[in-house]
mmCIF file of C-alpha atoms in Angstrom:
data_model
loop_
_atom_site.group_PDB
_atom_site.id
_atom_site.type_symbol
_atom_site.label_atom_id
_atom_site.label_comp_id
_atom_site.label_asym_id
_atom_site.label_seq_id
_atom_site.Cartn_x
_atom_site.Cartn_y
_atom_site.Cartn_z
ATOM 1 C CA UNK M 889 -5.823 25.316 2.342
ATOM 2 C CA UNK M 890 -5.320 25.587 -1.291
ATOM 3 C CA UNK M 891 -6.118 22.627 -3.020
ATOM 4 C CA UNK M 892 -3.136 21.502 -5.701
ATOM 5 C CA UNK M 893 -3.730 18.189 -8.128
ATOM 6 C CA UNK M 894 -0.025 18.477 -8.871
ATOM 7 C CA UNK M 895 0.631 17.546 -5.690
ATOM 8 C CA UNK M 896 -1.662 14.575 -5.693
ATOM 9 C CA UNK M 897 0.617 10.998 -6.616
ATOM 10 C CA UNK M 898 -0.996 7.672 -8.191
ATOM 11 C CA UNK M 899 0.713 4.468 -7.586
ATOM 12 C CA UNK M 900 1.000 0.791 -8.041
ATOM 13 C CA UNK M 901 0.572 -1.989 -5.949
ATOM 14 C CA UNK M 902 1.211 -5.728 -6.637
ATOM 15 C CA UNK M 903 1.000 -8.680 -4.447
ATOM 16 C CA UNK M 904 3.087 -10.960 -6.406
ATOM 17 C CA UNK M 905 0.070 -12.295 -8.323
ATOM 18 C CA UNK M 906 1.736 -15.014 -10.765
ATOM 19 C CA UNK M 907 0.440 -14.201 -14.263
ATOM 20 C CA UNK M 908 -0.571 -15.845 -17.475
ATOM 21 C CA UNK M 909 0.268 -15.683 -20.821
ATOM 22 C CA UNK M 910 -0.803 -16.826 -24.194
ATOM 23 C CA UNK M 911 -3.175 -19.320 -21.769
ATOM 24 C CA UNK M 912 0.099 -20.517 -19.709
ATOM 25 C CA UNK M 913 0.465 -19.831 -16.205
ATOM 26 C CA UNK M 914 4.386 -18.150 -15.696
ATOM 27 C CA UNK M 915 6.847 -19.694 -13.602
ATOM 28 C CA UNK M 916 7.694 -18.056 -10.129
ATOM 29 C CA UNK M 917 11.180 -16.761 -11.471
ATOM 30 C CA UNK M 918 8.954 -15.401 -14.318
ATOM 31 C CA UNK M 919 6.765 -13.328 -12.590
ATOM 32 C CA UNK M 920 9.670 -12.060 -10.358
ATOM 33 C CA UNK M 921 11.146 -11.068 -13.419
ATOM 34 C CA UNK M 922 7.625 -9.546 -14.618
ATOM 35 C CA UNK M 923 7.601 -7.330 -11.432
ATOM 36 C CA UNK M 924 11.486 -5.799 -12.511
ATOM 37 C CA UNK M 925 9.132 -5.177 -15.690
ATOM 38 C CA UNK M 926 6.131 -3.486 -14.826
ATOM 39 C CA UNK M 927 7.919 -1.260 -12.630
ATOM 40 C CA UNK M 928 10.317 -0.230 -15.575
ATOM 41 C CA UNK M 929 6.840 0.146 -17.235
ATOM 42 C CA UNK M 930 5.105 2.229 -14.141
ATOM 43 C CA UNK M 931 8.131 4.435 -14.450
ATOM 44 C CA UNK M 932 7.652 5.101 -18.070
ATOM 45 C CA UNK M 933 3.943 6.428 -17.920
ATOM 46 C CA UNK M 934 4.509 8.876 -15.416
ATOM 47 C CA UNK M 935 2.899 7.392 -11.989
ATOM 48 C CA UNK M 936 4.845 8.091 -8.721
ATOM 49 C CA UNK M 937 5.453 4.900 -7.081
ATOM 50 C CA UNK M 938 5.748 0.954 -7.590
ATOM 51 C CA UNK M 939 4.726 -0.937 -4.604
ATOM 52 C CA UNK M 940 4.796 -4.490 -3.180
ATOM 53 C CA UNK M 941 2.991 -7.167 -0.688
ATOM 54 C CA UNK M 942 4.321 -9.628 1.210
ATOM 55 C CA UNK M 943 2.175 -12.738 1.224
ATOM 56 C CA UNK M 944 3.060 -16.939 1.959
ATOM 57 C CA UNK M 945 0.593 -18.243 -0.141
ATOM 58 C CA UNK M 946 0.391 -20.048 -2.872
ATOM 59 C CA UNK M 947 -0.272 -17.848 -6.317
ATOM 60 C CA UNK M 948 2.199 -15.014 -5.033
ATOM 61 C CA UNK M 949 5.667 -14.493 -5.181
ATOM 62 C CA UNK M 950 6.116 -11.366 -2.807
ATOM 63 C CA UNK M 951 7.475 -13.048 0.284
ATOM 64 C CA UNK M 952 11.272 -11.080 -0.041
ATOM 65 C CA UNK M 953 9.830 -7.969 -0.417
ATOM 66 C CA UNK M 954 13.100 -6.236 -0.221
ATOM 67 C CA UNK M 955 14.843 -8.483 -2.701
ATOM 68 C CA UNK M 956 12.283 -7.687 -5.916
ATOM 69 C CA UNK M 957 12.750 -4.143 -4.782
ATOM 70 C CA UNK M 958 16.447 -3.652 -5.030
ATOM 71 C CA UNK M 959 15.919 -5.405 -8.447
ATOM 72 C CA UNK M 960 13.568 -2.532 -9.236
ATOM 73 C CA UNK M 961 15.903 -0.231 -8.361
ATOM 74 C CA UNK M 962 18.547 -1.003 -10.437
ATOM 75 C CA UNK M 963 16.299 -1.018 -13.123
ATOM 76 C CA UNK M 964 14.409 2.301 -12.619
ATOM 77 C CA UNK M 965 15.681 5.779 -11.918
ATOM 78 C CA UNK M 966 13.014 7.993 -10.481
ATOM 79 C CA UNK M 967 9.995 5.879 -9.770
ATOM 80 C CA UNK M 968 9.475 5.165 -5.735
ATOM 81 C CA UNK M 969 9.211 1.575 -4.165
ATOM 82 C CA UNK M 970 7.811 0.576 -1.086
ATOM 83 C CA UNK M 971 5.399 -2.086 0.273
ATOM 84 C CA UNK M 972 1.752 -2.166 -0.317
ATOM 85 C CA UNK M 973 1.845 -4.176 2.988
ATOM 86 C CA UNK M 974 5.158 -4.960 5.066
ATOM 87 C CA UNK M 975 3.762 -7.602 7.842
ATOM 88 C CA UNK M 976 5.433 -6.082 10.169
ATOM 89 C CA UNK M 977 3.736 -8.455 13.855
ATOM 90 C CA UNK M 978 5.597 -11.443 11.977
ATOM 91 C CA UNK M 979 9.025 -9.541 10.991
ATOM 92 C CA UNK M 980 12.128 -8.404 13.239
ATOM 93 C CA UNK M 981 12.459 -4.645 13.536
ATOM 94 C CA UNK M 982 15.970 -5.587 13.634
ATOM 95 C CA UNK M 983 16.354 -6.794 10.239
ATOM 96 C CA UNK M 984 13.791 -5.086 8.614
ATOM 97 C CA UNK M 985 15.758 -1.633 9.350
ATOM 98 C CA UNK M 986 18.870 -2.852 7.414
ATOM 99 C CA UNK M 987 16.814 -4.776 4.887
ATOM 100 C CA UNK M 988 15.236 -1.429 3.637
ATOM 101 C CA UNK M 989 18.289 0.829 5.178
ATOM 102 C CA UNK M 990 20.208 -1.361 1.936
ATOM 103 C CA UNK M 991 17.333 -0.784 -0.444
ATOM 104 C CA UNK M 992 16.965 3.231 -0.055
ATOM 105 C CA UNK M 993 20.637 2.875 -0.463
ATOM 106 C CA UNK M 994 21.081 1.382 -3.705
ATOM 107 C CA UNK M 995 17.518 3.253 -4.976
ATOM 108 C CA UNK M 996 19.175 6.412 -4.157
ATOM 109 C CA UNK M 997 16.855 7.298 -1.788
ATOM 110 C CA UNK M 998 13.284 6.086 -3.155
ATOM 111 C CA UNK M 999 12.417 3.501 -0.844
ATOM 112 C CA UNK M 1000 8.920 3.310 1.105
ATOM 113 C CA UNK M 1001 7.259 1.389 3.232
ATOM 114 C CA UNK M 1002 3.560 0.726 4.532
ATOM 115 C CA UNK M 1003 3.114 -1.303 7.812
ATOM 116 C CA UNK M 1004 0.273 -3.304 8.558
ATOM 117 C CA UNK M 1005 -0.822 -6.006 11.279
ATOM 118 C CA UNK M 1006 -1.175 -8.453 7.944
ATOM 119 C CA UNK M 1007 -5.463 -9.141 7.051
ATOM 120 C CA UNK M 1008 -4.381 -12.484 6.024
ATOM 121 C CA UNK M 1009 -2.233 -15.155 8.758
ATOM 122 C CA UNK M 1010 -0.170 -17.372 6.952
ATOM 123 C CA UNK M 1011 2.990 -15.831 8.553
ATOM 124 C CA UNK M 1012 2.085 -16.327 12.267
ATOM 125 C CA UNK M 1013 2.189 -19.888 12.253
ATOM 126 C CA UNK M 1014 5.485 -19.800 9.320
ATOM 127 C CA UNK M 1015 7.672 -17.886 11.591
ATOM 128 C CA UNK M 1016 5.849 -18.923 15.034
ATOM 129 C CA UNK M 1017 4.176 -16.306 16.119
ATOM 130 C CA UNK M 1018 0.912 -16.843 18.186
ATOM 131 C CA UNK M 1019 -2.461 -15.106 16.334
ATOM 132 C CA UNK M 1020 -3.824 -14.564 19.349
ATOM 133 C CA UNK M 1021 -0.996 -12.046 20.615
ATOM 134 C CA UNK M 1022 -1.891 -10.439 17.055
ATOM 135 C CA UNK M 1023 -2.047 -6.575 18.744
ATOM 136 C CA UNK M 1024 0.833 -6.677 21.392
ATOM 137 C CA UNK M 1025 3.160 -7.873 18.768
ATOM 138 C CA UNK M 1026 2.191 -5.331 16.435
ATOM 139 C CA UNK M 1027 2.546 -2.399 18.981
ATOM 140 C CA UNK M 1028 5.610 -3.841 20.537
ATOM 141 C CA UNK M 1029 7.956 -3.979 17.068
ATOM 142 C CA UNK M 1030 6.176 -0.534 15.755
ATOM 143 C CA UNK M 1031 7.554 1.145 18.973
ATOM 144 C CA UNK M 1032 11.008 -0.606 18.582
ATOM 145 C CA UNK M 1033 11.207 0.256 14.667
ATOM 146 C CA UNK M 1034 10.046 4.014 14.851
ATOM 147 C CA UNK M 1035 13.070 3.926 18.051
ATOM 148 C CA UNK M 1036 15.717 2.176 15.245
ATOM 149 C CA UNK M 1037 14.361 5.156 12.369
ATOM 150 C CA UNK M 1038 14.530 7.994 14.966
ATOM 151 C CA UNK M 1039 17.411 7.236 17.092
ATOM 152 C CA UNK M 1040 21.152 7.156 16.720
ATOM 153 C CA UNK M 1041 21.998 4.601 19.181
ATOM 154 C CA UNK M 1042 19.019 2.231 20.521
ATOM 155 C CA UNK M 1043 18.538 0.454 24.454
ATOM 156 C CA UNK M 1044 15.822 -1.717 24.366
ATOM 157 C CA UNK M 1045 13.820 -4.948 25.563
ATOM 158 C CA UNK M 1046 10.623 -6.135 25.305
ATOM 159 C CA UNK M 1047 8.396 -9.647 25.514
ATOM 160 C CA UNK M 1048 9.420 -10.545 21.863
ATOM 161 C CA UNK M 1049 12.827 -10.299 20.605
ATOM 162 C CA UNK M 1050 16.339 -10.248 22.782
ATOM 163 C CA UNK M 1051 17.326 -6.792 24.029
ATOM 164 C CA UNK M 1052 19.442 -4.484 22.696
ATOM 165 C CA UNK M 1053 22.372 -2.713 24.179
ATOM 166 C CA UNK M 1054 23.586 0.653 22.724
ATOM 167 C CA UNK M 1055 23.151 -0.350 19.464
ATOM 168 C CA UNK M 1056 23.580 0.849 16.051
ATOM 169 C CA UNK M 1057 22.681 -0.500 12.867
ATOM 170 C CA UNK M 1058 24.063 0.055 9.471
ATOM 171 C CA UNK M 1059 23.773 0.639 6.823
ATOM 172 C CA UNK M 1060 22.001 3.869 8.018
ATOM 173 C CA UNK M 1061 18.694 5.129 7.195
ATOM 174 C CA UNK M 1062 18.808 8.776 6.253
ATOM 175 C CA UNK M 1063 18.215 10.719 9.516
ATOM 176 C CA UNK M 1064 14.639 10.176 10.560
ATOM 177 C CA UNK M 1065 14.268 7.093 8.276
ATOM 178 C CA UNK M 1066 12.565 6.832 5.198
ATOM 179 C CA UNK M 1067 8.705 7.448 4.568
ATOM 180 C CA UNK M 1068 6.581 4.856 6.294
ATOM 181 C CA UNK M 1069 2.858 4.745 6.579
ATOM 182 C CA UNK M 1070 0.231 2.694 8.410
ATOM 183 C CA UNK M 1071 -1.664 0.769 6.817
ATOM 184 C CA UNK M 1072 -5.136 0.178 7.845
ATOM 185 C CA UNK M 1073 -8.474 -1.921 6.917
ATOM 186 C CA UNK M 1074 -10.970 -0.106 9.155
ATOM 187 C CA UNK M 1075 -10.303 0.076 12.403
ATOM 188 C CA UNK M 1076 -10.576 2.791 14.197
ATOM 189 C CA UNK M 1077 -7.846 2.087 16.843
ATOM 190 C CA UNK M 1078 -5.225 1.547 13.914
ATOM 191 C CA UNK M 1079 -6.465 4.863 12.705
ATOM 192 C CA UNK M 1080 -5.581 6.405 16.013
ATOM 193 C CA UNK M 1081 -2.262 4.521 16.163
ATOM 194 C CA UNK M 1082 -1.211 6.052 13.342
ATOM 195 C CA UNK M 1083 -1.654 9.321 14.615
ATOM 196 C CA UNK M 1084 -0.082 9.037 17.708
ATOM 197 C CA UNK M 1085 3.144 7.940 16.139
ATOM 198 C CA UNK M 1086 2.856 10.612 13.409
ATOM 199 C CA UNK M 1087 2.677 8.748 10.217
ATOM 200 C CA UNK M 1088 0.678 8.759 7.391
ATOM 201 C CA UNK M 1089 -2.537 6.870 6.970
ATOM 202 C CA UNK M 1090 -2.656 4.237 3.751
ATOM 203 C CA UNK M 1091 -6.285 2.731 3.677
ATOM 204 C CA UNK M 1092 -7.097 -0.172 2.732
ATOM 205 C CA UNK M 1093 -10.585 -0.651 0.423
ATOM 206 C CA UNK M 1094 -11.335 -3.161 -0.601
ATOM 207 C CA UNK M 1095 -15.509 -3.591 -0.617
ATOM 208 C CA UNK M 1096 -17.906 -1.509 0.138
ATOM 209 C CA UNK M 1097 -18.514 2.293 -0.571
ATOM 210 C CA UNK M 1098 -15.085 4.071 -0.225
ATOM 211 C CA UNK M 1099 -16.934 7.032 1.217
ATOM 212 C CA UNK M 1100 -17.112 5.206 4.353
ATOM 213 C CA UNK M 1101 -13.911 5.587 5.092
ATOM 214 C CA UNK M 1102 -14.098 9.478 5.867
ATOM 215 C CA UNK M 1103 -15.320 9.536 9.233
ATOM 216 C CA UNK M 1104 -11.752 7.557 9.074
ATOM 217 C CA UNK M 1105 -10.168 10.505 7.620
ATOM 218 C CA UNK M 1106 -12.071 13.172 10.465
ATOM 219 C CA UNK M 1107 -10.718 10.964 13.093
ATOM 220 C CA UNK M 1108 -7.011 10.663 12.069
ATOM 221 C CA UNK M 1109 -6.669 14.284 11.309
ATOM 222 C CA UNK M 1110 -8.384 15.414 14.878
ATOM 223 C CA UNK M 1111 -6.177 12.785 16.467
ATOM 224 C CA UNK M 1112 -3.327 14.403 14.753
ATOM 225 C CA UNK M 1113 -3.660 17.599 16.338
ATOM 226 C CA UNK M 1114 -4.338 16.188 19.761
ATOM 227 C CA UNK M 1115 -1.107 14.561 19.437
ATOM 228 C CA UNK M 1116 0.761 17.740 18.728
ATOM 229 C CA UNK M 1117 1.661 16.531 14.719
ATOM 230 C CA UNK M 1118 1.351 18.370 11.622
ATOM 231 C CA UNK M 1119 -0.985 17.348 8.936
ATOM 232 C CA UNK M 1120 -0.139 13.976 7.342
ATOM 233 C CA UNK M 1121 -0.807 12.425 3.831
ATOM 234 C CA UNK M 1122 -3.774 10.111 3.478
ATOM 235 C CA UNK M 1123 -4.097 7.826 0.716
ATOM 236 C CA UNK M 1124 -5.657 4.890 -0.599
ATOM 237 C CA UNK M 1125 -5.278 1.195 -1.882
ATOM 238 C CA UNK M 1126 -7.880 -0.350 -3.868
ATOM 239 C CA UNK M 1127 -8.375 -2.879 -6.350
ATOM 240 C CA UNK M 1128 -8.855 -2.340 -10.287
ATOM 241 C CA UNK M 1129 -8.372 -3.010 -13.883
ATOM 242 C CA UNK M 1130 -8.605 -0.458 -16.817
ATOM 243 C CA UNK M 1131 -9.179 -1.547 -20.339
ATOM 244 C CA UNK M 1132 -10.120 0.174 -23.467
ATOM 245 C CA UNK M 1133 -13.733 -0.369 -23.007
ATOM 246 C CA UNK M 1134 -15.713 -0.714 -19.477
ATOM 247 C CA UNK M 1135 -17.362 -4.167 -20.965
ATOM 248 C CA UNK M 1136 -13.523 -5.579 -21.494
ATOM 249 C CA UNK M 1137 -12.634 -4.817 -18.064
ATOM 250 C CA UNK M 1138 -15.555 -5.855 -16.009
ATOM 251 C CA UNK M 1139 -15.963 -9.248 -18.075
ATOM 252 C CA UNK M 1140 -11.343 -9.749 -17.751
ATOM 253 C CA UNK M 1141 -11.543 -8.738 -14.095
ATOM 254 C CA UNK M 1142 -14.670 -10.753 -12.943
ATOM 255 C CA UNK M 1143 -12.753 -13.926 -14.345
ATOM 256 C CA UNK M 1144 -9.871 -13.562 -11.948
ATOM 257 C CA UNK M 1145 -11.902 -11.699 -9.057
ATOM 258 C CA UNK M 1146 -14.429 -14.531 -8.901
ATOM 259 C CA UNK M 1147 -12.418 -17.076 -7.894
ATOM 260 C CA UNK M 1148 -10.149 -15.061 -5.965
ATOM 261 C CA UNK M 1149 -13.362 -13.909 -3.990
ATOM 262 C CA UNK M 1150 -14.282 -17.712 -3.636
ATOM 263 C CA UNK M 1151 -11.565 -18.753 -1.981
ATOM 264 C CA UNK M 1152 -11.830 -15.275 0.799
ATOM 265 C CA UNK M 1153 -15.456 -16.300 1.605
ATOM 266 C CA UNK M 1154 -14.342 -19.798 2.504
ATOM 267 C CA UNK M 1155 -11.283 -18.169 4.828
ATOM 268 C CA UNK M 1156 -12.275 -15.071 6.065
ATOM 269 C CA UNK M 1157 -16.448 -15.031 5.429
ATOM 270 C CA UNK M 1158 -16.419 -12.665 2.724
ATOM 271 C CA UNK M 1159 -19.286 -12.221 0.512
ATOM 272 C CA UNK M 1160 -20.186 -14.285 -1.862
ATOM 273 C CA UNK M 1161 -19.060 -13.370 -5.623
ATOM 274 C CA UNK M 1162 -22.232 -13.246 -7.078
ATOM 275 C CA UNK M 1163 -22.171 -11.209 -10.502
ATOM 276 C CA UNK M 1164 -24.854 -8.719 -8.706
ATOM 277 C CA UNK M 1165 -22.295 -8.185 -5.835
ATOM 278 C CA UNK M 1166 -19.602 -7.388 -8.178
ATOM 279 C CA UNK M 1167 -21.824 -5.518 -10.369
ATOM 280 C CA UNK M 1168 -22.607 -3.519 -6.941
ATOM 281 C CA UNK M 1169 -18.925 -2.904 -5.935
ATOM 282 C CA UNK M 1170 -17.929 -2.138 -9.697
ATOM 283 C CA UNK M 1171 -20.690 0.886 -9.695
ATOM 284 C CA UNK M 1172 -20.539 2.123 -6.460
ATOM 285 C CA UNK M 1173 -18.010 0.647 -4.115
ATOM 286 C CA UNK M 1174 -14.558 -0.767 -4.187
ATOM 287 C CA UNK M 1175 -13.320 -2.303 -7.285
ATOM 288 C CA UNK M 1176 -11.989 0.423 -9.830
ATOM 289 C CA UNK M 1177 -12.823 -1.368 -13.153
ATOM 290 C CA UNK M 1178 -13.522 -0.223 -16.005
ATOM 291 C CA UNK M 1179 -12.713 2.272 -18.798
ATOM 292 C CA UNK M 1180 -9.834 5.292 -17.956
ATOM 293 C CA UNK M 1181 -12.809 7.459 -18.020
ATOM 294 C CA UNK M 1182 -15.239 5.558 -16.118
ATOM 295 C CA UNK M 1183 -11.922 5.117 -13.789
ATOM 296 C CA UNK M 1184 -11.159 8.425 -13.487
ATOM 297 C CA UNK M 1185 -14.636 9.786 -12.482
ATOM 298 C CA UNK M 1186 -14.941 7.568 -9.574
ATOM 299 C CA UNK M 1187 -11.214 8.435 -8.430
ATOM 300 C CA UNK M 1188 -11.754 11.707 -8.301
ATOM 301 C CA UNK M 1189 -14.743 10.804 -6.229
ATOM 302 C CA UNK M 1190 -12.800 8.841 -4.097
ATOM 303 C CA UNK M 1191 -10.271 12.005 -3.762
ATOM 304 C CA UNK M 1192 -12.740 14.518 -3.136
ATOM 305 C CA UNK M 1193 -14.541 12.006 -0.533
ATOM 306 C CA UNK M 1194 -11.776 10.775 1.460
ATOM 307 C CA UNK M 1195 -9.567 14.206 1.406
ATOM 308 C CA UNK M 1196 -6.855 11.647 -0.716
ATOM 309 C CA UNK M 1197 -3.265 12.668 -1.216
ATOM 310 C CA UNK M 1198 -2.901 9.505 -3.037
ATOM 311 C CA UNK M 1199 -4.436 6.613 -5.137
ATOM 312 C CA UNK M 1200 -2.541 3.187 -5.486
ATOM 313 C CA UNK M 1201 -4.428 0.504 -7.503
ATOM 314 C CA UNK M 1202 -3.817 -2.982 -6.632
ATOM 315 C CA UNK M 1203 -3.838 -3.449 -10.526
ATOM 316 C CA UNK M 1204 -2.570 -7.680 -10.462
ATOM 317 C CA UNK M 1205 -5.158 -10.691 -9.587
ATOM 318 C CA UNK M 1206 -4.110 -14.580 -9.303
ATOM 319 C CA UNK M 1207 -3.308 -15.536 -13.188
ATOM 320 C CA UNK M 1208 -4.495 -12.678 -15.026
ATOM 321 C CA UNK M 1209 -2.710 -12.340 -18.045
ATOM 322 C CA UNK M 1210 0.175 -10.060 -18.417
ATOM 323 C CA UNK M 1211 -1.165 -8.358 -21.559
ATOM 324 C CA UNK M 1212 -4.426 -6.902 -19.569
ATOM 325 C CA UNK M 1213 -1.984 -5.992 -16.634
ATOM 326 C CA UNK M 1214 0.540 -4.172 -19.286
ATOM 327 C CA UNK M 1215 -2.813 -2.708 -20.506
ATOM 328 C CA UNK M 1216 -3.887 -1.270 -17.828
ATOM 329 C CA UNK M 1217 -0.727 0.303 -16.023
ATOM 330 C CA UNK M 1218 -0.596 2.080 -19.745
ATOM 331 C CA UNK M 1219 -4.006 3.452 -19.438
ATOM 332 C CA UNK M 1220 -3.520 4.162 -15.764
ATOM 333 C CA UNK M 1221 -0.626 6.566 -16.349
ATOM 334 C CA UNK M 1222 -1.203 7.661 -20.037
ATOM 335 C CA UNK M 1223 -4.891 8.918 -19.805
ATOM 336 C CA UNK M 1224 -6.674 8.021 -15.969
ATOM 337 C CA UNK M 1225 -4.077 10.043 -13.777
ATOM 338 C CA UNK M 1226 -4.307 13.095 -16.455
ATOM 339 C CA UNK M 1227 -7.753 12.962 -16.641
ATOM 340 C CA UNK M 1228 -8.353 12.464 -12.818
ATOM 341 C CA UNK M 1229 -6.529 15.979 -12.253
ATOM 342 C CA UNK M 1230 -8.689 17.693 -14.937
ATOM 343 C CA UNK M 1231 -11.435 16.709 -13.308
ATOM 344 C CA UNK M 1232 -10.620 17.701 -9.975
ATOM 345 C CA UNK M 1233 -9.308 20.911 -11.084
ATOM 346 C CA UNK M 1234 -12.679 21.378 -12.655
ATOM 347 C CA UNK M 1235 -14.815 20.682 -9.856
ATOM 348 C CA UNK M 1236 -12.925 19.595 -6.262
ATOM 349 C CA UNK M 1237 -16.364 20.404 -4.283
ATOM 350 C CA UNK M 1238 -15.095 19.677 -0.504
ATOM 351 C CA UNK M 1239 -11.561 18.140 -1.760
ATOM 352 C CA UNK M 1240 -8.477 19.052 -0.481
ATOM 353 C CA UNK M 1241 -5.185 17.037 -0.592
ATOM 354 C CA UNK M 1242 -3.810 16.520 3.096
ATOM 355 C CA UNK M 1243 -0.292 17.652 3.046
ATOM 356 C CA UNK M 1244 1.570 15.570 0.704
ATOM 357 C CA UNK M 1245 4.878 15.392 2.014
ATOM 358 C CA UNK M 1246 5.297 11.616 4.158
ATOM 359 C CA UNK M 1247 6.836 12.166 7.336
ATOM 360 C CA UNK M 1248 10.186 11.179 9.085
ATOM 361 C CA UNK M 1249 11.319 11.378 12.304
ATOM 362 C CA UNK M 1250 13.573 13.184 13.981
ATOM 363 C CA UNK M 1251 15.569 12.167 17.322
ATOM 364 C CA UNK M 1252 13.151 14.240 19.577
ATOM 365 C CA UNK M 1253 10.192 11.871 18.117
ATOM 366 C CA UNK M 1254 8.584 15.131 16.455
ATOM 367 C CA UNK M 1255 7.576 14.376 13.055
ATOM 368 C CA UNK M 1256 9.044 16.170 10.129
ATOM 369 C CA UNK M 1257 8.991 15.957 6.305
ATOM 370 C CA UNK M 1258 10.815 15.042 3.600
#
């Protein structure tokens, strides 16, 4: 396969992050409104899509996913929006079909989405959902919501939601629904999942070497064939900040990463942030910080590596200020995604883009593309 860098998209992801400025930490309703913002801003450089989280915690605002992005819409005209993370175990299939049915409507078609079994667990508990049950759930509403993209009319019961009888929803999804990926963090049976259902693998990095992750890749696109699909997009989510200089990122980012990095060791048993650690992780493994040359080398890595369709950088951290954000989704589209394709159209060694196109679904369960 010929390998094409204009066929390669870059992307945005947020979690709702509530930002600073001038040393005062924004309102909620202000960092909604900063969202609307930096996806009119996203637009304006060039990159390809504008994604959000969905989080309960305190220090985001991303719990109504849907909402900020039909605010996005109407304030953008080409950019795509989807979900750097819809929880789907914790959501109804039900709703979440007309939620985003309403936003590709009013986007005109540019909606997204990225399901995920949720790495953090506020939700369970929120909306009463047992952690323990953590992979039925998941399995049990992906089956019903690929059945509610695919299918006209819907029969259908299962262990956690009522039935349904002969249903139809509206408003309507374009036939085969709109482009939805899986979202991943490592596993290998999420990786497989994926497959099986035909969609397109997001990957989550978010320590450690990103090279790792392409015995991920080998897997998915063997399991793809065994499953009888074509080949998928593959794409991946990491964390960053770009400033004029590498010393003005790494000393702005390690601010807001440190404690954010504090506070995951104490939860989940991270690593500790030790300024070695993040010194490690800046050089070599997951954090993409730095200056839009020293970003773009090790993206291209990361493309050539991992066989990457797509790069979205998780560009917003727990009261950074909104200058360095501005800053960096500027440098990102203006002079990292430009120089990212010169490089790999310089040298791509082993890269090749997996087929670009996401995939939909058609009534026979086959998948197809956009």
């Amino acid at each position: 396969m010929s390998a094409s860098v204009e066929d390669i998209e870059f992307g945005l992801n947020s979690f709702g992050d509530v930002a600073t400025e001038a040393g005062r930490v924004m309102s909620d309703a202000e960092s909604l409104r900063l969202l609307v913002e930096e996806a009119q801003l996203a637009e304006s450089v060039g990159l390809d899509v504008f994604s959000i989280g969905e989080h309960y915690k305190e220090g985001s605002v991303d719990s109504a996913t849907p909402v900020v992005l039909a605010a996005a819409a109407q304030a953008t005209s080409r950019i795509h929006l989807g979900t750097s993370v819809t929880v789907l175990s914790t959501q109804d299939p039900v709703r979440l079909y007309q939620q985003f049915a309403t936003v590709d409507g009013v986007s005109g078609g540019r909606t997204e989405m990225v399901l995920g079994r949720a790495s953090a667990i506020e939700s369970f508990p929120l909306f009463g959902y047992d952690i323990a049950e953590y992979e039925e759930i998941f399995e049990e509403k992906l089956e019903l919501f690929m059945r509610l993209m695919r299918e006209d009319r819907v029969t259908w019961s299962g262990k956690y939601r009522t039935p349904l009888e002969d249903v139809r929803l509206h408003p309507r999804m374009p036939e085969g629904g709109i482009p939805t990926w899986i979202g991943i963090g490592g596993s290998p049976d999420s990786v497989i999942r994926a497959a099986r259902y035909g969609l397109p693998l997001m990957m989550a990095i978010i320590g450690g070497r990103p090279e790792r992750f392409a015995g991920h890749v080998e897997l998915y696109l063997r399991a793809l064939a065994k499953y009888g699909h074509r080949e998928l997009p593959v794409a991946q989510h990491s964390i960053g900040l770009i400033a004029d200089s590498d010393d003005e990122a790494r000393n702005t980012h390690w601010q807001y990463w440190e404690p954010m990095v504090q506070q995951l060791s104490k939860e989940r048993g991270f690593y500790p942030p030790t300024p070695e650690r993040y010194a490690e992780e800046v050089d070599s493994g997951a954090l993409y910080v730095g200056s839009p040359e020293t970003v773009a080398q090790k993206m291209a890595k990361a493309f050539r590596d991992n066989h990457l369709s797509r790069f979205d950088l998780k560009y917003d951290l727990t009261h950074l200020p909104r200058e360095a954000r501005e800053n960096s989704i500027r440098l990102l589209g203006e002079r990292v995604v430009p120089r990212v394709r010169e490089l790999l159209a310089e040298d791509p060694g082993s890269w090749y883009p997996t087929r670009r196109q996401v995939a939909q679904i058609t009534k026979d369960g086959k998948a197809v593309h956009a």
